[in-house]
Short mmCIF file of C-alpha atoms and ligand atoms in Angstrom, two decimals:
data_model
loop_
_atom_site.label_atom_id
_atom_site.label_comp_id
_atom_site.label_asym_id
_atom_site.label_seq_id
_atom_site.Cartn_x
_atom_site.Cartn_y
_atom_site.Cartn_z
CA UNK A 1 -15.29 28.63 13.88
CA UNK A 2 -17.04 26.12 12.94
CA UNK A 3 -21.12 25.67 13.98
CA UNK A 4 -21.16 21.94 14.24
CA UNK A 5 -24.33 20.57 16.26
CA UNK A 6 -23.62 19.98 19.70
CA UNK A 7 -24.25 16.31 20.76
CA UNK A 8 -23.90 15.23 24.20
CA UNK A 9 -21.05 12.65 23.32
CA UNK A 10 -18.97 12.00 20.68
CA UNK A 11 -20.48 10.71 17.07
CA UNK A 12 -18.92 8.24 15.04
CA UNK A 13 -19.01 9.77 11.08
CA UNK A 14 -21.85 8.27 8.76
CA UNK A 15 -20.84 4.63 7.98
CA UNK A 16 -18.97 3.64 10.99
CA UNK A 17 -21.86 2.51 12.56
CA UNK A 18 -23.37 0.26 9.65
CA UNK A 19 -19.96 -1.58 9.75
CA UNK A 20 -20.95 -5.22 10.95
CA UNK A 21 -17.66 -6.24 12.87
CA UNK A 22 -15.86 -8.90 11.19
CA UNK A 23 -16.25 -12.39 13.01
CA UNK A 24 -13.33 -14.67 12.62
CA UNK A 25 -14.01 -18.73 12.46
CA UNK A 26 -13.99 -20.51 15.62
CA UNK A 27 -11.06 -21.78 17.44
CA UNK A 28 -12.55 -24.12 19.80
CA UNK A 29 -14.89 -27.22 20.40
CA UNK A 30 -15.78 -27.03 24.25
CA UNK A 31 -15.43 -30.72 24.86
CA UNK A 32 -14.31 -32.26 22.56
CA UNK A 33 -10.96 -34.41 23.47
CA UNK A 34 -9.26 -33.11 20.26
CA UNK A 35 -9.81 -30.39 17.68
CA UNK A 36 -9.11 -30.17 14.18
CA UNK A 37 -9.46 -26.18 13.36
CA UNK A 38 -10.38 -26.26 10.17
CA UNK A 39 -11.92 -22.57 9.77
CA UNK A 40 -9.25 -20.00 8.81
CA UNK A 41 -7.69 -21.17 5.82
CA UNK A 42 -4.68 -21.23 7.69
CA UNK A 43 -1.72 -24.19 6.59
CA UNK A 44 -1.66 -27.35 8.24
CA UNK A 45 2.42 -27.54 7.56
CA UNK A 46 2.79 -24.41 9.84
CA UNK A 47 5.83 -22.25 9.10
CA UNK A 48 8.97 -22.35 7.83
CA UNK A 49 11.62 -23.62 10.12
CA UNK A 50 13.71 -20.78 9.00
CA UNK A 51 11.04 -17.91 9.85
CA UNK A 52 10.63 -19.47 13.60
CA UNK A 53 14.45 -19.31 13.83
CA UNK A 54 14.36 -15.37 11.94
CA UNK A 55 11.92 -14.34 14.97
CA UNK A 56 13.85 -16.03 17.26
CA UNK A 57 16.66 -13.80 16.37
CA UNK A 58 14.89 -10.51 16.69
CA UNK A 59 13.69 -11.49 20.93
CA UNK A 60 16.93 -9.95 21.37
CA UNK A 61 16.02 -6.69 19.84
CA UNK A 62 12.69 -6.05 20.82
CA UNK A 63 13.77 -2.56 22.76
CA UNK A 64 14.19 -1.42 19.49
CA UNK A 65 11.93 -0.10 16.92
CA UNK A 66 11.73 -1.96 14.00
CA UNK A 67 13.00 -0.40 10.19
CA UNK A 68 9.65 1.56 9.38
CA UNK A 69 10.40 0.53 6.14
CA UNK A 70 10.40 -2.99 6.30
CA UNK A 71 13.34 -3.21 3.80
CA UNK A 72 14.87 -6.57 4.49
CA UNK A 73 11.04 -8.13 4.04
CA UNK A 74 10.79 -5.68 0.70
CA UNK A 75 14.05 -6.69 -0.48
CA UNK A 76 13.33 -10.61 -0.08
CA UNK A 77 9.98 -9.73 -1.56
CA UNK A 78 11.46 -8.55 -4.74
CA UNK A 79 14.04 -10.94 -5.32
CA UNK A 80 11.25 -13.58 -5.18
CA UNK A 81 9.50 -11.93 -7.56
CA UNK A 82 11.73 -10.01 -9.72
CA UNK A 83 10.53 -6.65 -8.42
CA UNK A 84 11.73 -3.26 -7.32
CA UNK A 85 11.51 -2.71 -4.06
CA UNK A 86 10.27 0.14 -3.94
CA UNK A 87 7.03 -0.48 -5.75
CA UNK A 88 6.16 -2.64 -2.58
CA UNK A 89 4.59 -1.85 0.67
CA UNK A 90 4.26 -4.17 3.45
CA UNK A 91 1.42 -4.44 5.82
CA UNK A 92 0.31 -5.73 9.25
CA UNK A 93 -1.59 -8.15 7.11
CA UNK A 94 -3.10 -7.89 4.00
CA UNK A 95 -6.07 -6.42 5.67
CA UNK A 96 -4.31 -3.56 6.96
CA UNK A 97 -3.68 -2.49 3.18
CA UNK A 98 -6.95 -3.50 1.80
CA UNK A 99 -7.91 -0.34 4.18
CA UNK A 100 -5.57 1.43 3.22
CA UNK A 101 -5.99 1.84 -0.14
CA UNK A 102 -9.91 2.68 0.88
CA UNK A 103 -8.84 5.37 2.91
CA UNK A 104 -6.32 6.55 0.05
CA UNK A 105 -9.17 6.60 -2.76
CA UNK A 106 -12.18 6.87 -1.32
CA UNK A 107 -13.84 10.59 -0.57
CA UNK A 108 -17.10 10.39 1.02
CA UNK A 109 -19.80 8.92 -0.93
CA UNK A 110 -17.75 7.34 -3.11
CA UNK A 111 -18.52 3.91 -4.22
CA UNK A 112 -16.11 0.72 -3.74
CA UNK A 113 -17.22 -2.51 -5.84
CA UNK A 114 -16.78 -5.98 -4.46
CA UNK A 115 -19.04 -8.94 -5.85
CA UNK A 116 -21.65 -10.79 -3.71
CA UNK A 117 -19.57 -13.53 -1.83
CA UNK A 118 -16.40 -11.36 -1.69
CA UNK A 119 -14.52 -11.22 1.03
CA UNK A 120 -15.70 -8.88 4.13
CA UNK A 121 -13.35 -6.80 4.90
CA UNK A 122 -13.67 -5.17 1.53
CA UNK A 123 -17.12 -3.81 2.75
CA UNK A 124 -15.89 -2.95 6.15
CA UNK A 125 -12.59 -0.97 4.43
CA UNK A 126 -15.11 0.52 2.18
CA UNK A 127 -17.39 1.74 5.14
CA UNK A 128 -14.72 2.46 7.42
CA UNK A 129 -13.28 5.21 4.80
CA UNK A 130 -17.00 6.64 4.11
CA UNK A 131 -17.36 4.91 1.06
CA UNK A 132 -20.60 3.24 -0.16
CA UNK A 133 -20.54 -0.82 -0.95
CA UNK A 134 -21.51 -1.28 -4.08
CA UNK A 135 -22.47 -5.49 -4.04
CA UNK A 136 -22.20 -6.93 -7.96
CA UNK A 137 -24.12 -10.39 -8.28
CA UNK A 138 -21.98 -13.35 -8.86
CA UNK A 139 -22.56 -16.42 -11.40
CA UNK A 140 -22.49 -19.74 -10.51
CA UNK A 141 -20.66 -18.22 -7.74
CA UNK A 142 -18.24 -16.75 -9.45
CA UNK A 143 -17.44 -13.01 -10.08
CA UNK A 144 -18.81 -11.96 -13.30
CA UNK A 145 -16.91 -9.23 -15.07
CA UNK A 146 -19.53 -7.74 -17.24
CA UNK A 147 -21.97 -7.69 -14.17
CA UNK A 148 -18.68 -5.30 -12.28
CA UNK A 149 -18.55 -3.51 -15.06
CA UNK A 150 -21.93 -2.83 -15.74
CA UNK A 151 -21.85 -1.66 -11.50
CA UNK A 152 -18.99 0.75 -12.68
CA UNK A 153 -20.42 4.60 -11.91
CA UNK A 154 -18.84 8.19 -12.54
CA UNK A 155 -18.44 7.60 -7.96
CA UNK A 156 -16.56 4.72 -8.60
CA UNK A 157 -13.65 4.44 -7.43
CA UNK A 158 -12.05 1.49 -6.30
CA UNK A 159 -12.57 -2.55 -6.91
CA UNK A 160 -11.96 -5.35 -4.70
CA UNK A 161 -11.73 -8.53 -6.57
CA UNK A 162 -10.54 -12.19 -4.62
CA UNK A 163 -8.26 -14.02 -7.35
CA UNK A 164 -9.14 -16.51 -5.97
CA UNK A 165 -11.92 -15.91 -4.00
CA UNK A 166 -13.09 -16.56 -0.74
CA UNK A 167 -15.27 -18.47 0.23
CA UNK A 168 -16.32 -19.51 -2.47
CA UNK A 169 -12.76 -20.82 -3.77
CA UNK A 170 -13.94 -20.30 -7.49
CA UNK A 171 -11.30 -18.08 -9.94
CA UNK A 172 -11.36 -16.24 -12.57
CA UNK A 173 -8.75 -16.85 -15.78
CA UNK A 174 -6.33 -14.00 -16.57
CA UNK A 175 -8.35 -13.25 -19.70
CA UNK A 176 -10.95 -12.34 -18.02
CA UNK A 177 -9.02 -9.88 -15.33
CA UNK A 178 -7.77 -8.53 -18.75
CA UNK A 179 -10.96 -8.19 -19.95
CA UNK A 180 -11.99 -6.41 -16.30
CA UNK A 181 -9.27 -4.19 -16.46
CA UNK A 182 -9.97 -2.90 -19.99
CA UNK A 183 -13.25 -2.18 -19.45
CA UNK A 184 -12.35 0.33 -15.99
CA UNK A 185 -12.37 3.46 -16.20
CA UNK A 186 -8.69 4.54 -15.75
CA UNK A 187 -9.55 6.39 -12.40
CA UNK A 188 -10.94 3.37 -10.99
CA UNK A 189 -8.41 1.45 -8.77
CA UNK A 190 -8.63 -2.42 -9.57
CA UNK A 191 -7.34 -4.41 -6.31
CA UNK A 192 -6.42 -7.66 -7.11
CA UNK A 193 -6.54 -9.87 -3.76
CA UNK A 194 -4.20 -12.54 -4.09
CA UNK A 195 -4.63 -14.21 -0.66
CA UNK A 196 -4.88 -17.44 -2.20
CA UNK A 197 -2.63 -17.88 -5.21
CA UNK A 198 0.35 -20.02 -4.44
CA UNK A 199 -2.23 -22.75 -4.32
CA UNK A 200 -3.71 -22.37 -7.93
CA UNK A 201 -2.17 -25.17 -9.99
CA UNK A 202 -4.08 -23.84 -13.59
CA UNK A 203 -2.29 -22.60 -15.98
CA UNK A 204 -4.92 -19.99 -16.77
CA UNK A 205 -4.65 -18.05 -14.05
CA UNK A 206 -2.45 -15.46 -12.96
CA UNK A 207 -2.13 -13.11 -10.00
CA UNK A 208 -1.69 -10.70 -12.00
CA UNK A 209 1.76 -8.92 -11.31
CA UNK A 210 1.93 -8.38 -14.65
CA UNK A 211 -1.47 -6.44 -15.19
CA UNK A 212 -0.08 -4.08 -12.12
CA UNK A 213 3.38 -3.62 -13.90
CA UNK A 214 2.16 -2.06 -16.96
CA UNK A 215 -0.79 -0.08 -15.62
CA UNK A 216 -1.60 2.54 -13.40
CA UNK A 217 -4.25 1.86 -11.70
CA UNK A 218 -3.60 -1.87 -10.41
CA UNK A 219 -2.44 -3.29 -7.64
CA UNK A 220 -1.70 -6.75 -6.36
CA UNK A 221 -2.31 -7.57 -2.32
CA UNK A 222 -0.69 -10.46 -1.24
CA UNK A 223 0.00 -12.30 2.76
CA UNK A 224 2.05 -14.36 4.72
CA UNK A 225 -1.27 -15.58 6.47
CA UNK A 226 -1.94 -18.35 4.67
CA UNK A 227 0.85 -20.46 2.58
CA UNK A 228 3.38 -19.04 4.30
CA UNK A 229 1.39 -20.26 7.89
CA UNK A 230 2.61 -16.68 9.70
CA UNK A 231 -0.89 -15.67 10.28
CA UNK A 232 -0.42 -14.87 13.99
CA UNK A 233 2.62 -12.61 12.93
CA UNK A 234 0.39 -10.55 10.23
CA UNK A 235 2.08 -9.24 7.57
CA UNK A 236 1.16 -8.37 3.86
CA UNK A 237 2.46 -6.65 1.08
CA UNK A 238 1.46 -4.64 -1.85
CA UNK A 239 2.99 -4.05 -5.05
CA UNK A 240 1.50 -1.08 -7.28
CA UNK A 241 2.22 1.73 -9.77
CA UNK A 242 4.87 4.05 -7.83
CA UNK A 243 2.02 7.39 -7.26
CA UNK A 244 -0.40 4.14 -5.31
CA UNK A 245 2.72 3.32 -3.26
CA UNK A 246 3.54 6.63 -2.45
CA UNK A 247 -0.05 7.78 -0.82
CA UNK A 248 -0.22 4.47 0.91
CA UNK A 249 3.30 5.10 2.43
CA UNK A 250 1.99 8.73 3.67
CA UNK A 251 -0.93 7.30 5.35
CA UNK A 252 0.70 3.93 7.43
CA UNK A 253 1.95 3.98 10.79
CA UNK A 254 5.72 4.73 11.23
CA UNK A 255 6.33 0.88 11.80
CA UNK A 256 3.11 -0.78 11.14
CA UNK A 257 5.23 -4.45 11.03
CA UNK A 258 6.93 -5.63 14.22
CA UNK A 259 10.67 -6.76 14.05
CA UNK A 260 9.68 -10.14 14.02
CA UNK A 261 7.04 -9.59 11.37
CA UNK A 262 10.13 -8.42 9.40
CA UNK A 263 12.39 -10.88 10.00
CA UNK A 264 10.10 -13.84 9.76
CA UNK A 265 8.79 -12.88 7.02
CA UNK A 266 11.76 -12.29 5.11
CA UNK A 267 13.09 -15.90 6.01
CA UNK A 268 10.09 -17.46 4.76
CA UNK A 269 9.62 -16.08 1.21
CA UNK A 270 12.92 -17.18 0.61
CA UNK A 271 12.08 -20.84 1.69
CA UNK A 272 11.02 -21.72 -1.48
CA UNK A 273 10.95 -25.32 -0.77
CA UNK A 274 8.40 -25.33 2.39
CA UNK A 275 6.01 -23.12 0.38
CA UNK A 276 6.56 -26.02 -2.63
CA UNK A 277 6.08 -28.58 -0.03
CA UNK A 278 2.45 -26.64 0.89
CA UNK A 279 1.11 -26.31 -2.46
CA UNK A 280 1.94 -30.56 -2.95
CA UNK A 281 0.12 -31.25 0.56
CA UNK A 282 -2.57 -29.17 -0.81
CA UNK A 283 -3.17 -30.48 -4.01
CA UNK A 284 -3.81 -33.87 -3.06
CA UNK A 285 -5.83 -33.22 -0.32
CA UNK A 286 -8.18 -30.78 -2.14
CA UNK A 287 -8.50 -33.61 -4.56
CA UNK A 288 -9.04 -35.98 -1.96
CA UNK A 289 -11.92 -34.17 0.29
CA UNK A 290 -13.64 -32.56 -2.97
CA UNK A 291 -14.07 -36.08 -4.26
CA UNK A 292 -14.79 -37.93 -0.62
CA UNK A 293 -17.26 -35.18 -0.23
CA UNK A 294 -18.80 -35.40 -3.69
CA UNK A 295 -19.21 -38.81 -2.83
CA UNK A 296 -21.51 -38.51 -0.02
CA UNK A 297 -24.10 -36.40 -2.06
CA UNK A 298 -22.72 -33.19 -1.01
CA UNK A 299 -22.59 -30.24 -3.63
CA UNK A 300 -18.90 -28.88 -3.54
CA UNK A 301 -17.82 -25.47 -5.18
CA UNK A 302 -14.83 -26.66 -7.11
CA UNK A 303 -12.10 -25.12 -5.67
CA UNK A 304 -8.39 -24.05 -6.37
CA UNK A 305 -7.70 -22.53 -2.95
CA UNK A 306 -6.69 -24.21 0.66
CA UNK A 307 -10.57 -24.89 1.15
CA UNK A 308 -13.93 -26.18 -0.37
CA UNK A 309 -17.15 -24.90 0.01
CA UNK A 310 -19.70 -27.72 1.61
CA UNK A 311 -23.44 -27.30 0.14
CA UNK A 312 -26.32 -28.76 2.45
CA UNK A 313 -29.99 -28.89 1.59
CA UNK A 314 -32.24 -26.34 3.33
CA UNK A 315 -33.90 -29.44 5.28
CA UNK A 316 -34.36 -30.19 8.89
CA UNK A 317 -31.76 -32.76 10.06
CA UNK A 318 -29.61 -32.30 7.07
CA UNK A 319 -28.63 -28.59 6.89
CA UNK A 320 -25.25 -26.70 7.36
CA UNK A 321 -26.54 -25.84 10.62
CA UNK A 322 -26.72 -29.02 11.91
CA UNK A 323 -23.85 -30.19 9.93
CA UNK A 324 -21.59 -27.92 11.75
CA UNK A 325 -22.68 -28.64 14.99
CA UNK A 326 -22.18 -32.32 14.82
CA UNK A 327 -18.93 -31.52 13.56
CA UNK A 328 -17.92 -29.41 16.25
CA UNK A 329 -19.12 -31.79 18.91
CA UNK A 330 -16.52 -34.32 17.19
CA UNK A 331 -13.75 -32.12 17.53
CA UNK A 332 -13.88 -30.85 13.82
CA UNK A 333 -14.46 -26.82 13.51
CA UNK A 334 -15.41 -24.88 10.17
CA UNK A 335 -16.76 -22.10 9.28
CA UNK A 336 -20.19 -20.91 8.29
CA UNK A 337 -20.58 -18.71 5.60
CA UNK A 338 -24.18 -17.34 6.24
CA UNK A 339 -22.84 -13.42 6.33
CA UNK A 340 -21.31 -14.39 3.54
CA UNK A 341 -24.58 -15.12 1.63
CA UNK A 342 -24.24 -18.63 1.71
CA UNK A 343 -26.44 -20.30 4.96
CA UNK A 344 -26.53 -23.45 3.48
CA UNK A 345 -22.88 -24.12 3.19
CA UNK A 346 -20.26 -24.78 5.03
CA UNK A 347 -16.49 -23.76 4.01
CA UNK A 348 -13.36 -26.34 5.38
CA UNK A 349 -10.06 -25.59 5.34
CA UNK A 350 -7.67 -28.36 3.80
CA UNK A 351 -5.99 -29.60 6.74
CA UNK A 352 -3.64 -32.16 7.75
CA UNK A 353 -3.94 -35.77 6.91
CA UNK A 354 -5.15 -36.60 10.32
CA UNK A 355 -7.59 -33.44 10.17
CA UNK A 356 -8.87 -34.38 6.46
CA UNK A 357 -9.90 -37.82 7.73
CA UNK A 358 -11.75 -36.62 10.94
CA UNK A 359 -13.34 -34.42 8.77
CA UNK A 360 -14.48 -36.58 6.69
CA UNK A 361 -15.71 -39.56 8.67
CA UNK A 362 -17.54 -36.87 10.97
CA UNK A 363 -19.17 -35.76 7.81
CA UNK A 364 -19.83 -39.24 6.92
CA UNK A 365 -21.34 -40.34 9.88
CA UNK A 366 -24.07 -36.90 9.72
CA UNK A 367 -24.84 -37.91 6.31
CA UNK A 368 -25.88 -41.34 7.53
CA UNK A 369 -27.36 -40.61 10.30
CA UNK A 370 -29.65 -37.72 8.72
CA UNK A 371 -30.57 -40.17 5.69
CA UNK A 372 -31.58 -42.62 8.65
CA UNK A 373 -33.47 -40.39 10.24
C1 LIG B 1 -9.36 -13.15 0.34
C2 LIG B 1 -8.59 -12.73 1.53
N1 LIG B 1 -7.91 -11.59 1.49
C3 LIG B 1 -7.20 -11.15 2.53
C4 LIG B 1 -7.18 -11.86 3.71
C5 LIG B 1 -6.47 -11.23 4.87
O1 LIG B 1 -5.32 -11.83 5.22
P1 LIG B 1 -4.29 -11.16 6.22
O2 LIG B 1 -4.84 -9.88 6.73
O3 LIG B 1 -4.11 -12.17 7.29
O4 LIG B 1 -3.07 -10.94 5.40
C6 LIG B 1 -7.87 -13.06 3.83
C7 LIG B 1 -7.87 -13.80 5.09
O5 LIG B 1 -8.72 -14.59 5.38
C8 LIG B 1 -8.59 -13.51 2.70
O6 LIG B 1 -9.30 -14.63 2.75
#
């Protein structure tokens, strides 16, 4: 028997409770006649035709469970990508295995590295699994691969790393994830985050597929959140050495992805022309608000994601603050960064045309009026 104190009700484990819950960006303007939600990175061409019709399909199966395996999604997967299927799992999201693979490698006290404006839920998967977060300062705001390895530990364990990252929007070349890599331990899990990479147009960078095929202790995370505009569905996928895929596969649900999840999700990766049609949008409107911005005396991150980070002076009248509540009061929501690390920015999706422009003229018109004032 065991002689655990008695407590009068029951007690999360150590960590839970230092988990700040994630916040997502706002949704809404209350007021205003029509709103531009620029705040979750998500894609302002909305999915494939094909996926809506895929989901469609599956309303007439829904007494059914789903495969638990998510084949047809793993199959399409691979074919995009020239992989075997089986070194891919599929998630409900990319979130869901970015947890995972805390819970997989993490033993209690053991430390999980993510850099200083990395995403959040890598703290929150780290916590959650009873890990300790283990913050490495960024440069220029971007991750800085001696500064990780210098963080590395005999209690580390895993890395979370953003290729590219978010918020900031910043990347790291492929030489330098090489460089990362080489300098891990080989008992140290390197998670490469790849949220973001259909939209990186450099011919630098990589994902990094084929860092994870030749090692073993790599692993790519990828979603259909964001290019592939099924964020509502949520569904991600992994692809890692065949020992990582088999202890995340023993510790998902039965059928963590819905039918429709499947389906949709399969239709989409094969509509290679809608995600080609994205990346084009995206392109020239990054172009187009980074310089517009620029222009107005505004500090912008450069950026190779769906977004651009907004800096604002720490001043009364001028700052991100008040920045982003004139722009929600004109129908234009983003998202501040400030648990991020970052109070005095702002960070805007790339949206459609007719979202990019009432971005921009709302941002405009605050500029002027603060420089008036
Ligand atoms: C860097 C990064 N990784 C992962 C995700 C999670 O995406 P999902 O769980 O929707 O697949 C996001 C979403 O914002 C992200 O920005």
């Amino acid at each position: 028997m065991s002689s655990a104190p008695s407590a009068s009700r029951p007690v999360p484990r150590p960590g839970v409770l230092a988990i700040e819950a994630y916040v997502p960006g706002k949704s809404g303007a209350p007021g205003a006649a029509k709103v531009h939600k620029l705040s979750s990175n998500e894609t302002p061409l909305g999915p494939s035709p094909l996926a809506i019709e895929a989901m469609r399909q599956e309303a007439f199966r829904l007494a059914l469970y789903p495969d638990g395996n998510s084949t047809r999604l793993r199959e399409a997967i691979a074919f995009r990508y020239g992989l075997d299927p089986a070194r891919i799992v599929c998630g409900a999201g990319s979130d869901e295995l970015l947890s995972f693979l805390a819970y997989v490698y993490l033993a209690e006290g053991d430390e999980g590295i993510f850099t200083e404006h990395g995403f959040l839920v890598y703290r929150i998967a780290i916590l959650a699994a009873g890990g300790v977060p283990v913050v490495v300062p960024e440069r220029d705001l971007r991750a800085d691969v001696d500064a990780i390895l210098a963080a590395v530990t005999p209690r580390t364990k895993i890395v979370y790393l953003a290729n590219p990252n978010n918020p900031t929007g910043t990347y790291l070349p492929f030489a330098e994830i090489r460089r990362l890599h080489a300098g891990l331990p080989p008992h140290v899990l390197l998670v490469l985050d790849g949220a973001y990479a259909e939209y990186v147009r450099t011919n630098d960078y990589s994902a990094g597929l084929e860092l994870v095929l030749e090692s073993e202790n790599v692993v790519m995370t990828r979603t259909f959140s964001k290019i592939h505009g099924l964020a509502a569905l949520r569904i991600g996928w992994m692809v890692g050495p065949p020992e990582v895929v088999d202890a995340v596969n023993r510790i998902r649900g039965p059928f963590n992805l819905s039918g429709s999840a499947i389906a949709a999700g399969a239709a989409a990766i094969a509509d290679e022309a809608h995600v080609a049609a994205a990346v084009a949008h995206n392109e020239t409107w990054l172009a187009w608000t980074s310089e517009v911005v620029s222009s107005l005396g505004l500090v912008v991150t450069p950026s190779v994601a769906n977004f651009v980070l907004v800096h604002f002076p720490d001043e009364p009248g001028r700052s991100a603050a008040e920045a982003d509540a004139y722009l929600a009061a004109r129908g234009v929501i983003v998202r501040r960064v400030t648990s991020y690390g970052l109070p005095d920015a702002l960070r805007v999706t790339i949206g459609s045309e007719e979202a990019n422009q009432a971005f921009v003229a709302a941002l405009t018109a605050f500029v002027k009026e603060s420089i008036r004032a």
